[in-house]
């Protein structure tokens, strides 16, 4: 149904109906909070900027899953567990070799997690078994970067590289892609972006993940749902589309005419806008600063310049701010990451948030089943096939 139709029906006959569920409360969570007015995001009460500055993705994942920061001893143990769980079974690697090479890595991720469910030692555990779910979450989080890098190398006709037990998620991902250890600054940008991407309340993919596990399905099914939902360009897929758009724009001189023509043509500008933030996305502000440092270091100012021009016009003309996917796109590009891996990197991060939400949902579960307005025909007789 056309959006205009939905809205007129909403105001005319069903005042409670909110197209796109805008503003509808979908549940209660203790995991993260978005404050739209101040454009802040906290994980378990801690500002995400502070985490990006002082923490690591691993520590943030622990915080999201367990509800508090780990002690030094707990963190050492957690890191060892993640290192132990990073490799994927050879048969899953073989499945990645069997599927068509031309599919998007997001589809490969769905295949891999579907298969991995069967190898989880807690496969047979009850869906509400909290301890088993925490263990599953550790395995899910540990394996994401390994899957993405292995699939990428397979598509390039190369053998996957085993994870290095000494490296954390960000460094390991970069290592497993190229076989070389990345420099400290590159790892820091990747790690901070993983922290910023790790969790974001009841966004589409997290909500879909909660809907899935709320049927008393399992964590892996929730992850596969989340990946499928994140893939679209209105959600996680926006970081790849934003970079393709920037490449089409090409030069700072072309940014303004390109953007004005896009706006005149009612085109969606990828990497801009957000349902929850109308005064700007705090993650975008943080990542833009990081991207600017990368641009300075690499002596490549053009993407930042294009970004600044577009941001100024979008805010002035439409009061629409960049979201996290916009600076992520050109930051990853400057780091030399292939564009098709931007949304999979989002997955590498978001598996922590999805897992935390799945566990929270299953700890206090009720089936999620909204109602709807029927707007179709009624009393339609069945016409035999020969008479149609
Ligand atoms: N470019 C141009 N116009 C826009 C944009 C944009 N990026 N975003 C919103 N608008 C306009 C939209 O056309 C509409 O105008 P009008 O009322 O005249 O029809 C108005 O702003 C409201 O937009 P909406 O699409 O109804 O807002 P929404 O809350 O349903 O959608 C959104 C939010 C993120 C889907 C949307 O802003 C969008 O499509 N952005 C581009 C895709 C994108 O960057 N997605 C990443 C989201 S953040 C990170 C993540 O979750 O991955």
CSV table of C-alpha atoms and ligand atoms in Angstrom, one decimal:
chain,number,residue,atom,x,y,z
A,1,UNK,CA,0.0,0.0,0.0
A,2,UNK,CA,1.2,3.5,-0.8
A,3,UNK,CA,2.5,5.5,2.1
A,4,UNK,CA,0.0,8.3,1.5
A,5,UNK,CA,-2.8,5.8,1.8
A,6,UNK,CA,-1.5,4.4,5.1
A,7,UNK,CA,-1.3,7.9,6.6
A,8,UNK,CA,-4.8,9.0,5.5
A,9,UNK,CA,-6.2,5.7,6.9
A,10,UNK,CA,-4.3,6.3,10.1
A,11,UNK,CA,-5.7,9.8,10.8
A,12,UNK,CA,-9.1,9.2,9.5
A,13,UNK,CA,-10.2,5.9,11.0
A,14,UNK,CA,-7.5,4.6,13.3
A,15,UNK,CA,-5.9,7.3,15.3
A,16,UNK,CA,-3.7,4.8,17.2
A,17,UNK,CA,-2.1,3.4,14.0
A,18,UNK,CA,1.4,4.7,13.4
A,19,UNK,CA,2.8,3.9,10.0
A,20,UNK,CA,6.3,2.4,10.3
A,21,UNK,CA,5.4,2.0,14.0
A,22,UNK,CA,7.0,5.4,14.5
A,23,UNK,CA,7.0,6.4,18.2
A,24,UNK,CA,5.4,3.0,19.2
A,25,UNK,CA,7.0,1.5,22.3
A,26,UNK,CA,8.0,-2.0,21.3
A,27,UNK,CA,9.3,-3.2,24.7
A,28,UNK,CA,11.4,-2.5,27.7
A,29,UNK,CA,15.2,-2.8,27.8
A,30,UNK,CA,18.1,-2.3,30.2
A,31,UNK,CA,20.7,-2.6,27.4
A,32,UNK,CA,20.9,0.8,25.8
A,33,UNK,CA,19.2,4.2,25.7
A,34,UNK,CA,18.9,6.8,22.9
A,35,UNK,CA,18.3,10.3,24.1
A,36,UNK,CA,17.0,12.0,21.0
A,37,UNK,CA,16.9,15.5,22.4
A,38,UNK,CA,20.6,15.5,23.5
A,39,UNK,CA,21.6,13.1,20.7
A,40,UNK,CA,23.3,10.8,23.1
A,41,UNK,CA,23.5,7.0,23.2
A,42,UNK,CA,24.5,4.9,26.3
A,43,UNK,CA,25.2,1.2,26.6
A,44,UNK,CA,24.2,0.0,30.1
A,45,UNK,CA,24.3,3.6,31.2
A,46,UNK,CA,27.8,4.4,29.9
A,47,UNK,CA,28.1,7.0,27.1
A,48,UNK,CA,29.1,5.4,23.9
A,49,UNK,CA,31.7,8.1,23.2
A,50,UNK,CA,33.4,7.2,26.4
A,51,UNK,CA,33.4,3.6,25.4
A,52,UNK,CA,34.8,4.4,21.9
A,53,UNK,CA,37.5,6.5,23.6
A,54,UNK,CA,38.6,4.2,26.5
A,55,UNK,CA,37.2,0.7,25.9
A,56,UNK,CA,37.6,-2.0,23.3
A,57,UNK,CA,35.0,-3.9,21.3
A,58,UNK,CA,35.5,-7.0,23.4
A,59,UNK,CA,34.9,-5.1,26.7
A,60,UNK,CA,31.9,-3.4,25.2
A,61,UNK,CA,30.5,-6.8,24.1
A,62,UNK,CA,31.0,-8.1,27.6
A,63,UNK,CA,29.2,-5.0,29.0
A,64,UNK,CA,26.2,-5.5,26.6
A,65,UNK,CA,25.8,-9.2,27.3
A,66,UNK,CA,26.5,-9.2,31.1
A,67,UNK,CA,25.2,-5.8,32.1
A,68,UNK,CA,28.4,-4.4,33.6
A,69,UNK,CA,32.1,-3.9,32.9
A,70,UNK,CA,34.3,-6.9,33.6
A,71,UNK,CA,36.9,-7.1,36.3
A,72,UNK,CA,40.5,-7.6,35.0
A,73,UNK,CA,40.3,-11.3,35.8
A,74,UNK,CA,36.9,-11.7,34.1
A,75,UNK,CA,38.1,-9.8,31.0
A,76,UNK,CA,41.2,-11.9,30.7
A,77,UNK,CA,39.0,-15.0,30.8
A,78,UNK,CA,36.5,-13.5,28.3
A,79,UNK,CA,39.3,-12.6,25.9
A,80,UNK,CA,40.6,-16.2,26.1
A,81,UNK,CA,37.2,-17.6,25.5
A,82,UNK,CA,36.7,-15.4,22.4
A,83,UNK,CA,40.1,-16.3,21.1
A,84,UNK,CA,39.2,-20.0,21.6
A,85,UNK,CA,35.8,-19.6,19.8
A,86,UNK,CA,37.0,-17.5,16.8
A,87,UNK,CA,37.8,-20.4,14.4
A,88,UNK,CA,34.9,-21.7,12.4
A,89,UNK,CA,34.4,-25.4,11.7
A,90,UNK,CA,36.0,-26.6,8.4
A,91,UNK,CA,32.7,-27.8,7.2
A,92,UNK,CA,31.2,-24.3,7.5
A,93,UNK,CA,34.2,-23.0,5.7
A,94,UNK,CA,33.5,-25.6,3.0
A,95,UNK,CA,29.9,-24.5,2.8
A,96,UNK,CA,31.2,-21.0,2.1
A,97,UNK,CA,33.3,-22.4,-0.7
A,98,UNK,CA,30.2,-24.2,-2.2
A,99,UNK,CA,27.8,-21.3,-2.4
A,100,UNK,CA,27.9,-19.0,-5.5
A,101,UNK,CA,30.8,-16.6,-5.5
A,102,UNK,CA,28.7,-13.7,-6.7
A,103,UNK,CA,26.4,-13.4,-3.7
A,104,UNK,CA,26.7,-10.5,-1.3
A,105,UNK,CA,28.7,-11.2,1.9
A,106,UNK,CA,25.6,-10.5,4.0
A,107,UNK,CA,23.9,-13.5,2.3
A,108,UNK,CA,27.0,-15.6,3.1
A,109,UNK,CA,26.7,-14.5,6.7
A,110,UNK,CA,23.1,-15.8,6.9
A,111,UNK,CA,24.3,-19.1,5.4
A,112,UNK,CA,27.2,-19.4,7.8
A,113,UNK,CA,25.2,-18.6,11.0
A,114,UNK,CA,22.5,-21.0,9.9
A,115,UNK,CA,25.1,-23.8,9.6
A,116,UNK,CA,26.9,-22.8,12.8
A,117,UNK,CA,23.8,-23.3,14.9
A,118,UNK,CA,24.2,-27.0,14.4
A,119,UNK,CA,27.8,-27.0,15.6
A,120,UNK,CA,27.1,-25.2,18.9
A,121,UNK,CA,27.7,-27.4,21.9
A,122,UNK,CA,24.6,-25.9,23.5
A,123,UNK,CA,22.4,-26.7,20.4
A,124,UNK,CA,20.0,-28.8,22.4
A,125,UNK,CA,19.7,-26.4,25.4
A,126,UNK,CA,16.3,-24.9,26.2
A,127,UNK,CA,15.8,-21.5,24.5
A,128,UNK,CA,15.4,-19.9,27.9
A,129,UNK,CA,18.5,-21.4,29.4
A,130,UNK,CA,20.3,-18.1,30.3
A,131,UNK,CA,23.8,-19.6,30.9
A,132,UNK,CA,23.6,-21.6,27.6
A,133,UNK,CA,22.5,-18.4,25.8
A,134,UNK,CA,25.4,-16.4,27.2
A,135,UNK,CA,27.8,-19.2,25.9
A,136,UNK,CA,26.1,-19.1,22.5
A,137,UNK,CA,26.5,-15.3,22.4
A,138,UNK,CA,30.2,-15.7,23.0
A,139,UNK,CA,30.5,-18.1,20.1
A,140,UNK,CA,28.3,-15.9,17.9
A,141,UNK,CA,30.4,-12.8,18.7
A,142,UNK,CA,33.7,-14.5,18.3
A,143,UNK,CA,33.0,-16.0,14.9
A,144,UNK,CA,31.6,-13.0,13.0
A,145,UNK,CA,34.9,-11.5,11.8
A,146,UNK,CA,36.2,-15.0,10.9
A,147,UNK,CA,33.2,-15.7,8.7
A,148,UNK,CA,33.3,-12.4,6.9
A,149,UNK,CA,37.1,-12.6,6.2
A,150,UNK,CA,37.0,-16.3,5.2
A,151,UNK,CA,34.1,-15.7,2.7
A,152,UNK,CA,35.9,-12.6,1.3
A,153,UNK,CA,39.1,-14.6,0.7
A,154,UNK,CA,37.2,-17.5,-0.8
A,155,UNK,CA,35.5,-15.1,-3.3
A,156,UNK,CA,39.0,-13.8,-4.1
A,157,UNK,CA,40.1,-17.3,-4.9
A,158,UNK,CA,42.3,-17.5,-1.8
A,159,UNK,CA,42.4,-19.8,1.2
A,160,UNK,CA,40.9,-18.4,4.4
A,161,UNK,CA,43.4,-17.3,7.1
A,162,UNK,CA,43.0,-18.7,10.6
A,163,UNK,CA,42.4,-16.1,13.4
A,164,UNK,CA,45.5,-15.1,15.4
A,165,UNK,CA,44.8,-16.0,19.1
A,166,UNK,CA,46.8,-12.9,20.1
A,167,UNK,CA,44.6,-10.4,18.3
A,168,UNK,CA,41.3,-8.9,19.3
A,169,UNK,CA,38.3,-8.6,16.9
A,170,UNK,CA,39.3,-5.5,15.0
A,171,UNK,CA,42.9,-6.4,14.5
A,172,UNK,CA,42.0,-10.0,13.8
A,173,UNK,CA,39.5,-9.0,11.1
A,174,UNK,CA,42.0,-6.8,9.3
A,175,UNK,CA,44.7,-9.6,9.6
A,176,UNK,CA,42.4,-12.4,8.4
A,177,UNK,CA,41.5,-10.2,5.3
A,178,UNK,CA,45.0,-9.5,4.2
A,179,UNK,CA,47.3,-11.9,6.1
A,180,UNK,CA,49.2,-8.8,7.5
A,181,UNK,CA,48.9,-7.1,10.8
A,182,UNK,CA,47.3,-3.7,10.5
A,183,UNK,CA,48.9,-0.6,12.1
A,184,UNK,CA,47.7,0.6,15.5
A,185,UNK,CA,45.8,3.6,14.2
A,186,UNK,CA,43.9,1.6,11.6
A,187,UNK,CA,43.0,-1.0,14.3
A,188,UNK,CA,41.8,1.9,16.6
A,189,UNK,CA,39.5,3.3,14.0
A,190,UNK,CA,38.1,-0.1,13.2
A,191,UNK,CA,37.7,-0.9,16.9
A,192,UNK,CA,35.9,2.4,17.7
A,193,UNK,CA,33.6,1.9,14.7
A,194,UNK,CA,32.7,-1.6,16.1
A,195,UNK,CA,31.9,-0.1,19.5
A,196,UNK,CA,29.7,2.6,17.9
A,197,UNK,CA,27.9,0.0,15.7
A,198,UNK,CA,27.5,-2.6,18.5
A,199,UNK,CA,24.1,-1.7,19.8
A,200,UNK,CA,21.2,0.7,19.1
A,201,UNK,CA,18.0,-0.2,21.0
A,202,UNK,CA,14.9,-1.3,19.0
A,203,UNK,CA,16.2,-0.6,15.5
A,204,UNK,CA,14.7,-2.8,12.7
A,205,UNK,CA,17.2,-5.6,12.9
A,206,UNK,CA,17.2,-5.9,16.7
A,207,UNK,CA,13.4,-5.7,16.8
A,208,UNK,CA,13.2,-8.4,14.2
A,209,UNK,CA,15.7,-10.5,16.2
A,210,UNK,CA,13.6,-10.1,19.3
A,211,UNK,CA,10.5,-11.1,17.4
A,212,UNK,CA,12.2,-14.3,16.2
A,213,UNK,CA,13.5,-15.4,19.6
A,214,UNK,CA,10.2,-14.5,21.3
A,215,UNK,CA,8.6,-17.5,19.6
A,216,UNK,CA,11.0,-19.5,21.7
A,217,UNK,CA,13.3,-20.0,18.8
A,218,UNK,CA,17.1,-19.9,19.3
A,219,UNK,CA,19.8,-17.2,19.3
A,220,UNK,CA,21.2,-18.3,16.0
A,221,UNK,CA,17.8,-17.9,14.3
A,222,UNK,CA,17.6,-14.4,15.8
A,223,UNK,CA,21.0,-13.6,14.4
A,224,UNK,CA,20.0,-14.8,10.9
A,225,UNK,CA,16.9,-12.7,11.1
A,226,UNK,CA,19.0,-9.7,12.2
A,227,UNK,CA,21.4,-10.1,9.3
A,228,UNK,CA,18.6,-10.3,6.8
A,229,UNK,CA,17.0,-7.2,8.2
A,230,UNK,CA,20.2,-5.2,8.5
A,231,UNK,CA,21.1,-5.9,4.8
A,232,UNK,CA,18.6,-3.3,3.4
A,233,UNK,CA,19.8,0.1,2.4
A,234,UNK,CA,17.4,1.9,4.7
A,235,UNK,CA,19.3,0.2,7.6
A,236,UNK,CA,22.8,-1.2,7.6
A,237,UNK,CA,23.1,-1.4,3.9
A,238,UNK,CA,23.2,2.4,3.9
A,239,UNK,CA,27.0,2.5,4.6
A,240,UNK,CA,27.8,0.7,1.3
A,241,UNK,CA,25.2,2.8,-0.6
A,242,UNK,CA,26.7,6.0,0.9
A,243,UNK,CA,30.1,5.1,-0.4
A,244,UNK,CA,28.8,4.3,-3.9
A,245,UNK,CA,27.1,7.7,-3.8
A,246,UNK,CA,30.3,9.4,-2.8
A,247,UNK,CA,32.2,7.7,-5.6
A,248,UNK,CA,29.5,8.8,-8.1
A,249,UNK,CA,29.8,12.4,-6.8
A,250,UNK,CA,33.6,12.1,-7.2
A,251,UNK,CA,34.8,15.6,-6.4
A,252,UNK,CA,34.0,18.4,-3.8
A,253,UNK,CA,33.0,20.6,-6.7
A,254,UNK,CA,30.3,18.2,-7.8
A,255,UNK,CA,28.9,17.7,-4.3
A,256,UNK,CA,26.5,20.7,-4.2
A,257,UNK,CA,25.1,20.3,-7.8
A,258,UNK,CA,24.7,16.5,-7.3
A,259,UNK,CA,23.0,16.9,-3.9
A,260,UNK,CA,20.6,19.7,-5.1
A,261,UNK,CA,19.6,17.6,-8.1
A,262,UNK,CA,19.1,14.5,-5.9
A,263,UNK,CA,16.9,16.5,-3.5
A,264,UNK,CA,14.9,18.1,-6.4
A,265,UNK,CA,14.4,14.5,-7.7
A,266,UNK,CA,13.2,13.5,-4.2
A,267,UNK,CA,16.0,11.0,-4.0
A,268,UNK,CA,17.0,9.5,-0.6
A,269,UNK,CA,20.5,10.6,0.3
A,270,UNK,CA,22.2,7.5,1.8
A,271,UNK,CA,23.8,8.0,5.2
A,272,UNK,CA,21.5,10.8,6.2
A,273,UNK,CA,18.4,10.9,8.4
A,274,UNK,CA,17.4,8.8,11.4
A,275,UNK,CA,14.0,7.8,12.9
A,276,UNK,CA,15.3,8.4,16.5
A,277,UNK,CA,17.7,11.3,16.0
A,278,UNK,CA,16.3,14.5,14.7
A,279,UNK,CA,19.2,16.7,16.1
A,280,UNK,CA,22.0,14.5,14.8
A,281,UNK,CA,23.4,11.1,15.5
A,282,UNK,CA,26.1,11.3,18.2
A,283,UNK,CA,27.8,8.2,16.7
A,284,UNK,CA,28.2,10.1,13.4
A,285,UNK,CA,29.7,13.1,15.1
A,286,UNK,CA,32.3,10.9,16.8
A,287,UNK,CA,33.1,8.8,13.7
A,288,UNK,CA,33.4,12.0,11.5
A,289,UNK,CA,36.1,13.3,13.8
A,290,UNK,CA,37.9,9.9,13.5
A,291,UNK,CA,37.5,9.9,9.7
A,292,UNK,CA,39.0,13.5,9.6
A,293,UNK,CA,42.1,12.2,11.4
A,294,UNK,CA,42.4,9.3,8.9
A,295,UNK,CA,42.0,11.8,6.0
A,296,UNK,CA,44.8,14.0,7.4
A,297,UNK,CA,47.1,11.1,8.1
A,298,UNK,CA,46.6,9.7,4.6
A,299,UNK,CA,46.6,13.0,2.9
A,300,UNK,CA,43.2,12.3,1.3
A,301,UNK,CA,40.9,15.2,2.1
A,302,UNK,CA,38.4,14.8,-0.7
A,303,UNK,CA,35.8,12.5,1.0
A,304,UNK,CA,35.7,14.6,4.2
A,305,UNK,CA,35.3,17.8,2.0
A,306,UNK,CA,32.5,16.2,0.1
A,307,UNK,CA,30.9,15.0,3.4
A,308,UNK,CA,31.1,18.5,4.9
A,309,UNK,CA,29.5,20.2,1.9
A,310,UNK,CA,26.7,17.6,1.9
A,311,UNK,CA,26.1,17.8,5.6
A,312,UNK,CA,25.9,21.6,5.5
A,313,UNK,CA,23.3,21.6,2.7
A,314,UNK,CA,21.3,18.7,4.1
A,315,UNK,CA,21.0,20.5,7.5
A,316,UNK,CA,20.3,23.9,6.0
A,317,UNK,CA,17.8,22.7,3.4
A,318,UNK,CA,16.1,19.8,5.2
A,319,UNK,CA,17.3,19.8,8.8
A,320,UNK,CA,18.5,16.2,8.1
A,321,UNK,CA,21.8,15.2,9.7
A,322,UNK,CA,24.3,12.5,8.7
A,323,UNK,CA,23.9,9.1,10.5
A,324,UNK,CA,26.7,6.8,11.6
A,325,UNK,CA,26.7,5.1,8.2
A,326,UNK,CA,27.9,8.2,6.4
A,327,UNK,CA,31.3,8.8,8.1
A,328,UNK,CA,31.7,5.0,8.5
A,329,UNK,CA,31.5,4.7,4.7
A,330,UNK,CA,34.4,7.0,3.9
A,331,UNK,CA,36.4,6.1,6.9
A,332,UNK,CA,36.4,2.4,5.8
A,333,UNK,CA,37.1,3.5,2.2
A,334,UNK,CA,40.2,5.4,3.3
A,335,UNK,CA,41.3,2.4,5.3
A,336,UNK,CA,41.1,0.4,2.0
A,337,UNK,CA,38.3,-1.9,3.1
A,338,UNK,CA,36.3,-3.3,0.1
A,339,UNK,CA,32.8,-1.6,-0.1
A,340,UNK,CA,30.9,-4.9,0.0
A,341,UNK,CA,32.3,-5.5,3.5
A,342,UNK,CA,30.9,-2.4,5.1
A,343,UNK,CA,27.6,-3.8,6.1
A,344,UNK,CA,29.2,-7.1,7.2
A,345,UNK,CA,31.4,-5.1,9.5
A,346,UNK,CA,28.2,-3.7,11.0
A,347,UNK,CA,27.2,-7.3,11.6
A,348,UNK,CA,30.6,-8.1,13.2
A,349,UNK,CA,29.8,-5.4,15.7
A,350,UNK,CA,26.0,-5.7,16.1
A,351,UNK,CA,26.1,-9.5,16.9
A,352,UNK,CA,26.8,-8.2,20.5
A,353,UNK,CA,23.7,-6.1,20.6
A,354,UNK,CA,21.5,-8.7,18.9
A,355,UNK,CA,22.7,-11.4,21.3
A,356,UNK,CA,22.2,-9.1,24.4
A,357,UNK,CA,18.6,-8.4,23.2
A,358,UNK,CA,17.8,-12.0,22.5
A,359,UNK,CA,19.0,-13.0,26.0
A,360,UNK,CA,17.0,-10.2,27.6
A,361,UNK,CA,13.9,-11.2,25.6
A,362,UNK,CA,14.2,-14.8,26.5
A,363,UNK,CA,14.9,-14.1,30.2
A,364,UNK,CA,11.4,-12.5,30.4
A,365,UNK,CA,9.6,-13.7,27.3
A,366,UNK,CA,6.3,-13.0,25.8
A,367,UNK,CA,5.4,-13.7,22.2
A,368,UNK,CA,5.5,-10.5,20.1
A,369,UNK,CA,2.4,-10.4,17.9
A,370,UNK,CA,1.0,-7.0,17.0
A,371,UNK,CA,-2.4,-6.6,15.4
A,372,UNK,CA,-3.2,-4.9,12.1
A,373,UNK,CA,-6.0,-3.2,10.2
A,374,UNK,CA,-7.6,-5.2,7.5
A,375,UNK,CA,-8.1,-3.0,4.4
A,376,UNK,CA,-8.9,-5.7,1.8
A,377,UNK,CA,-12.0,-6.9,0.1
A,378,UNK,CA,-14.6,-9.0,2.0
A,379,UNK,CA,-17.3,-11.5,1.1
A,380,UNK,CA,-15.4,-12.5,-2.1
A,381,UNK,CA,-16.9,-15.7,-3.6
A,382,UNK,CA,-14.5,-18.5,-4.7
A,383,UNK,CA,-14.7,-18.7,-8.5
A,384,UNK,CA,-13.9,-22.1,-10.0
A,385,UNK,CA,-10.7,-22.0,-12.1
A,386,UNK,CA,-12.6,-22.8,-15.3
A,387,UNK,CA,-14.8,-19.7,-14.9
A,388,UNK,CA,-12.0,-17.1,-14.2
B,1,LIG,N1,17.5,11.9,2.1
B,1,LIG,C1,16.5,12.7,1.7
B,1,LIG,N2,15.4,12.9,2.3
B,1,LIG,C2,15.2,12.2,3.5
B,1,LIG,C3,16.2,11.4,4.0
B,1,LIG,C4,17.4,11.3,3.3
B,1,LIG,N3,18.4,10.5,3.7
B,1,LIG,N4,15.8,10.9,5.2
B,1,LIG,C5,14.6,11.4,5.4
B,1,LIG,N5,14.2,12.2,4.4
B,1,LIG,C6,13.0,12.9,4.2
B,1,LIG,C7,11.9,12.0,3.6
B,1,LIG,O1,12.0,12.0,2.2
B,1,LIG,C8,10.7,12.5,4.2
B,1,LIG,O2,10.3,13.7,3.6
B,1,LIG,P1,8.8,14.0,3.3
B,1,LIG,O3,8.1,14.1,4.6
B,1,LIG,O4,8.8,15.2,2.5
B,1,LIG,O5,8.3,12.8,2.5
B,1,LIG,C9,11.1,12.9,5.6
B,1,LIG,O6,12.5,13.2,5.5
B,1,LIG,C10,10.9,11.8,6.7
B,1,LIG,O7,11.6,10.7,6.2
B,1,LIG,P2,11.1,9.2,6.5
B,1,LIG,O8,11.8,8.3,5.5
B,1,LIG,O9,9.7,9.1,6.6
B,1,LIG,O10,11.8,9.0,7.9
B,1,LIG,P3,11.9,7.6,8.6
B,1,LIG,O11,12.0,7.9,10.0
B,1,LIG,O12,10.8,6.7,8.2
B,1,LIG,O13,13.2,7.0,8.0
B,1,LIG,C11,15.4,6.6,7.5
B,1,LIG,C12,14.5,7.1,8.5
B,1,LIG,C13,16.8,6.3,8.1
B,1,LIG,C14,14.9,5.3,6.8
B,1,LIG,C15,15.6,7.7,6.4
B,1,LIG,O14,16.1,8.9,7.0
B,1,LIG,C16,16.4,7.2,5.2
B,1,LIG,O15,15.9,6.6,4.3
B,1,LIG,N6,17.8,7.5,5.2
B,1,LIG,C17,18.7,7.0,4.2
B,1,LIG,C18,19.1,5.6,4.5
B,1,LIG,C19,20.0,5.6,5.7
B,1,LIG,O16,21.0,6.3,5.8
B,1,LIG,N7,19.8,4.6,6.6
B,1,LIG,C20,20.7,4.4,7.8
B,1,LIG,C21,19.9,4.6,9.0
B,1,LIG,S1,21.0,4.9,10.5
B,1,LIG,C22,22.0,3.6,10.7
B,1,LIG,C23,21.4,2.2,10.5
B,1,LIG,O17,20.5,1.9,11.2
B,1,LIG,O18,21.9,1.5,9.7
